[in-house]
PDB file of C-alpha atoms in Angstrom:
ATOM      1  CA  MET A  72       0.000   0.000   0.000  1.00  0.00           C
ATOM      2  CA  ALA A  73       1.576   3.287  -1.015  1.00  0.00           C
ATOM      3  CA  TYR A  74       0.534   6.842  -0.244  1.00  0.00           C
ATOM      4  CA  THR A  75       2.243   9.822  -1.802  1.00  0.00           C
ATOM      5  CA  ASP A  76       0.181  12.721  -0.434  1.00  0.00           C
ATOM      6  CA  GLN A  77       2.451  15.599   0.636  1.00  0.00           C
ATOM      7  CA  GLY A  78       5.520  13.665  -0.559  1.00  0.00           C
ATOM      8  CA  VAL A  79       6.261  12.632   3.032  1.00  0.00           C
ATOM      9  CA  VAL A  80       4.682   9.225   3.540  1.00  0.00           C
ATOM     10  CA  ARG A  81       5.977   6.918   0.834  1.00  0.00           C
ATOM     11  CA  HIS A  82       5.103   3.368   1.807  1.00  0.00           C
ATOM     12  CA  VAL A  83       2.844   1.599   4.280  1.00  0.00           C
ATOM     13  CA  LYS A  84       3.652  -1.950   5.395  1.00  0.00           C
ATOM     14  CA  TYR A  85       1.540  -4.111   7.686  1.00  0.00           C
ATOM     15  CA  VAL A  86       3.624  -6.212  10.076  1.00  0.00           C
ATOM     16  CA  GLN A  87       2.726  -8.987  12.482  1.00  0.00           C
ATOM     17  CA  GLY A  88       5.139 -10.806  14.732  1.00  0.00           C
ATOM     18  CA  ARG A  89       4.191 -13.589  17.118  1.00  0.00           C
ATOM     19  CA  GLY A  90       4.332 -12.236  20.625  1.00  0.00           C
ATOM     20  CA  GLN A  91       5.313  -8.792  19.397  1.00  0.00           C
ATOM     21  CA  GLY A  92       1.877  -7.552  18.407  1.00  0.00           C
ATOM     22  CA  VAL A  93       0.525  -6.123  15.233  1.00  0.00           C
ATOM     23  CA  GLY A  94       1.716  -2.890  13.775  1.00  0.00           C
ATOM     24  CA  PHE A  95       2.108  -0.746  10.745  1.00  0.00           C
ATOM     25  CA  GLU A  96       5.382   0.563   9.416  1.00  0.00           C
ATOM     26  CA  ILE A  97       4.914   3.810   7.555  1.00  0.00           C
ATOM     27  CA  GLU A  98       7.987   5.004   5.753  1.00  0.00           C
ATOM     28  CA  GLY A  99       8.356   8.740   6.336  1.00  0.00           C
ATOM     29  CA  ILE A 100       5.873   8.959   9.223  1.00  0.00           C
ATOM     30  CA  ASN A 101       8.574   9.816  11.797  1.00  0.00           C
ATOM     31  CA  LYS A 102       9.653  12.775   9.675  1.00  0.00           C
ATOM     32  CA  LEU A 103       6.041  13.897   9.483  1.00  0.00           C
ATOM     33  CA  ARG A 104       5.504  13.374  13.229  1.00  0.00           C
ATOM     34  CA  ARG A 105       8.612  15.409  14.102  1.00  0.00           C
ATOM     35  CA  ALA A 106       7.417  18.223  11.856  1.00  0.00           C
ATOM     36  CA  LEU A 107       3.957  18.189  13.440  1.00  0.00           C
ATOM     37  CA  PHE A 108       5.331  18.070  16.988  1.00  0.00           C
ATOM     38  CA  LYS A 109       7.280  21.240  16.311  1.00  0.00           C
ATOM     39  CA  LEU A 110       4.042  23.041  15.526  1.00  0.00           C
ATOM     40  CA  ASP A 111       1.996  23.006  18.715  1.00  0.00           C
ATOM     41  CA  GLU A 112       0.434  20.967  21.476  1.00  0.00           C
ATOM     42  CA  GLN A 113      -2.854  20.676  19.570  1.00  0.00           C
ATOM     43  CA  ALA A 114      -1.112  18.988  16.627  1.00  0.00           C
ATOM     44  CA  ARG A 115       0.375  16.436  19.029  1.00  0.00           C
ATOM     45  CA  ALA A 116      -3.017  15.752  20.562  1.00  0.00           C
ATOM     46  CA  ASP A 117      -4.569  15.438  17.092  1.00  0.00           C
ATOM     47  CA  PHE A 118      -1.850  12.972  16.091  1.00  0.00           C
ATOM     48  CA  LYS A 119      -2.633  10.774  19.117  1.00  0.00           C
ATOM     49  CA  GLN A 120      -6.355  11.049  18.364  1.00  0.00           C
ATOM     50  CA  ALA A 121      -5.764   9.858  14.788  1.00  0.00           C
ATOM     51  CA  GLY A 122      -4.051   6.750  16.149  1.00  0.00           C
ATOM     52  CA  PHE A 123      -6.802   6.240  18.711  1.00  0.00           C
ATOM     53  CA  ASP A 124      -9.527   6.489  16.065  1.00  0.00           C
ATOM     54  CA  ALA A 125      -7.725   3.920  13.912  1.00  0.00           C
ATOM     55  CA  ALA A 126      -7.223   1.610  16.909  1.00  0.00           C
ATOM     56  CA  THR A 127     -10.922   1.871  17.762  1.00  0.00           C
ATOM     57  CA  ILE A 128     -11.719   0.196  14.434  1.00  0.00           C
ATOM     58  CA  VAL A 129      -9.627  -2.804  15.504  1.00  0.00           C
ATOM     59  CA  VAL A 130     -11.311  -2.826  18.941  1.00  0.00           C
ATOM     60  CA  LYS A 131     -14.795  -3.030  17.431  1.00  0.00           C
ATOM     61  CA  GLU A 132     -13.753  -5.879  15.122  1.00  0.00           C
ATOM     62  CA  ALA A 133     -11.948  -7.755  17.917  1.00  0.00           C
ATOM     63  CA  GLN A 134     -15.039  -7.547  20.112  1.00  0.00           C
ATOM     64  CA  THR A 135     -16.966  -9.468  17.459  1.00  0.00           C
ATOM     65  CA  LEU A 136     -14.238 -12.134  17.129  1.00  0.00           C
ATOM     66  CA  VAL A 137     -13.352 -12.822  20.762  1.00  0.00           C
ATOM     67  CA  PRO A 138     -14.782 -15.984  22.354  1.00  0.00           C
ATOM     68  CA  LYS A 139     -17.666 -15.086  24.650  1.00  0.00           C
ATOM     69  CA  ARG A 140     -18.489 -16.921  27.862  1.00  0.00           C
ATOM     70  CA  SER A 141     -19.041 -14.299  30.520  1.00  0.00           C
ATOM     71  CA  GLY A 142     -18.358 -11.309  28.261  1.00  0.00           C
ATOM     72  CA  LYS A 143     -15.578 -10.010  30.527  1.00  0.00           C
ATOM     73  CA  LEU A 144     -12.840 -10.551  27.931  1.00  0.00           C
ATOM     74  CA  GLN A 145     -14.904  -8.818  25.254  1.00  0.00           C
ATOM     75  CA  LYS A 146     -15.475  -5.819  27.531  1.00  0.00           C
ATOM     76  CA  SER A 147     -11.756  -5.632  28.386  1.00  0.00           C
ATOM     77  CA  ILE A 148     -10.683  -4.958  24.778  1.00  0.00           C
ATOM     78  CA  ARG A 149      -9.770  -1.290  24.500  1.00  0.00           C
ATOM     79  CA  ALA A 150      -7.777   1.301  22.591  1.00  0.00           C
ATOM     80  CA  ASN A 151      -5.228   3.394  24.487  1.00  0.00           C
ATOM     81  CA  LYS A 152      -3.503   6.596  23.436  1.00  0.00           C
ATOM     82  CA  ILE A 153       0.289   6.446  23.617  1.00  0.00           C
ATOM     83  CA  ALA A 154       3.024   8.858  22.570  1.00  0.00           C
ATOM     84  CA  SER A 155       3.424   7.303  19.124  1.00  0.00           C
ATOM     85  CA  GLY A 156      -0.311   7.038  18.444  1.00  0.00           C
ATOM     86  CA  ALA A 157      -2.355   4.243  20.006  1.00  0.00           C
ATOM     87  CA  LYS A 158      -2.426   0.579  20.910  1.00  0.00           C
ATOM     88  CA  VAL A 159      -5.099  -2.059  21.337  1.00  0.00           C
ATOM     89  CA  SER A 160      -5.029  -4.286  24.394  1.00  0.00           C
ATOM     90  CA  ALA A 161      -7.184  -6.918  26.032  1.00  0.00           C
ATOM     91  CA  GLY A 162      -7.356  -8.116  29.606  1.00  0.00           C
ATOM     92  CA  LYS A 163      -6.814  -6.488  32.950  1.00  0.00           C
ATOM     93  CA  LYS A 164      -6.450  -7.555  36.553  1.00  0.00           C
ATOM     94  CA  THR A 165      -9.917  -9.116  36.594  1.00  0.00           C
ATOM     95  CA  VAL A 166      -9.354 -10.748  33.174  1.00  0.00           C
ATOM     96  CA  PRO A 167      -5.856 -12.273  33.500  1.00  0.00           C
ATOM     97  CA  TYR A 168      -6.571 -14.998  30.936  1.00  0.00           C
ATOM     98  CA  ALA A 169      -6.661 -12.695  27.885  1.00  0.00           C
ATOM     99  CA  GLY A 170      -3.121 -13.646  26.824  1.00  0.00           C
ATOM    100  CA  VAL A 171      -3.823 -17.357  27.224  1.00  0.00           C
ATOM    101  CA  ILE A 172      -6.917 -17.103  25.035  1.00  0.00           C
ATOM    102  CA  HIS A 173      -5.089 -15.039  22.415  1.00  0.00           C
ATOM    103  CA  PHE A 174      -1.768 -16.918  22.296  1.00  0.00           C
ATOM    104  CA  GLY A 175      -2.822 -20.325  23.632  1.00  0.00           C
ATOM    105  CA  TRP A 176      -1.096 -22.529  26.181  1.00  0.00           C
ATOM    106  CA  ALA A 177       0.326 -25.726  24.689  1.00  0.00           C
ATOM    107  CA  ARG A 178       0.930 -27.503  28.004  1.00  0.00           C
ATOM    108  CA  ARG A 179      -2.734 -27.064  28.908  1.00  0.00           C
ATOM    109  CA  ASN A 180      -3.980 -27.913  25.403  1.00  0.00           C
ATOM    110  CA  ILE A 181      -5.442 -24.455  24.925  1.00  0.00           C
ATOM    111  CA  ARG A 182      -5.290 -23.535  21.269  1.00  0.00           C
ATOM    112  CA  PRO A 183      -4.569 -19.923  20.346  1.00  0.00           C
ATOM    113  CA  ASN A 184      -7.394 -17.695  19.216  1.00  0.00           C
ATOM    114  CA  PRO A 185      -5.549 -14.599  17.967  1.00  0.00           C
ATOM    115  CA  PHE A 186      -8.621 -12.359  17.886  1.00  0.00           C
ATOM    116  CA  LEU A 187      -6.590  -9.125  18.050  1.00  0.00           C
ATOM    117  CA  TYR A 188      -4.350 -10.155  15.139  1.00  0.00           C
ATOM    118  CA  ASP A 189      -7.370 -11.336  13.160  1.00  0.00           C
ATOM    119  CA  ALA A 190      -9.195  -8.065  13.824  1.00  0.00           C
ATOM    120  CA  ALA A 191      -6.216  -6.056  12.563  1.00  0.00           C
ATOM    121  CA  ASP A 192      -5.947  -8.329   9.512  1.00  0.00           C
ATOM    122  CA  ASN A 193      -9.639  -7.939   8.717  1.00  0.00           C
ATOM    123  CA  ARG A 194      -9.605  -4.142   8.970  1.00  0.00           C
ATOM    124  CA  VAL A 195      -6.087  -3.215   7.845  1.00  0.00           C
ATOM    125  CA  ASN A 196      -7.202  -1.083   4.890  1.00  0.00           C
ATOM    126  CA  GLU A 197      -9.848   0.767   6.879  1.00  0.00           C
ATOM    127  CA  VAL A 198      -7.386   1.388   9.733  1.00  0.00           C
ATOM    128  CA  MET A 199      -4.702   2.776   7.425  1.00  0.00           C
ATOM    129  CA  ASP A 200      -7.138   4.920   5.454  1.00  0.00           C
ATOM    130  CA  THR A 201      -8.590   6.412   8.645  1.00  0.00           C
ATOM    131  CA  TYR A 202      -5.181   7.062  10.180  1.00  0.00           C
ATOM    132  CA  LEU A 203      -3.512   8.561   7.137  1.00  0.00           C
ATOM    133  CA  GLU A 204      -6.545  10.666   6.214  1.00  0.00           C
ATOM    134  CA  GLN A 205      -6.466  12.293   9.648  1.00  0.00           C
ATOM    135  CA  VAL A 206      -2.677  12.730   9.637  1.00  0.00           C
ATOM    136  CA  PHE A 207      -2.803  14.475   6.258  1.00  0.00           C
ATOM    137  CA  GLU A 208      -5.662  16.648   7.525  1.00  0.00           C
ATOM    138  CA  ILE A 209      -3.492  17.688  10.485  1.00  0.00           C
ATOM    139  CA  TRP A 210      -0.608  18.364   8.103  1.00  0.00           C
ATOM    140  CA  ASN A 211      -2.756  20.503   5.795  1.00  0.00           C
ATOM    141  CA  ARG A 212      -4.217  22.448   8.709  1.00  0.00           C
ATOM    142  CA  ASN A 213      -0.765  23.256  10.114  1.00  0.00           C
ATOM    143  CA  THR A 214       1.341  23.960   7.027  1.00  0.00           C
TER     144      THR A 214
END
């Protein structure tokens, strides 16, 4: 997937590594982020919001894919804003089994159900379009 708007972002690559999570490598995005961060605090907040909005798409898809018994695991799936954008996570103190469900546990004969990876796979184009559309909007507003 390639985007050439503004001549900054040149290539988008979807990556998935077992145990390392799902992510997107966007060639040129760090240059764009540094330029936006120099502008103002609002641009930084908008950049995080763009990541959060994209991550929310994965959350909604993951909530439809996760196995449902009590519904606690489904309710624990959430998007979080972080400095570089956002992340999607599942589980919390009251749902400590999220990792076991997602990655499996061979010694206990629990097969993996990688609902977060599958959600990202299913919505990769929508996630990237949403994210890059908002980033370019921020860029256009501030340059």
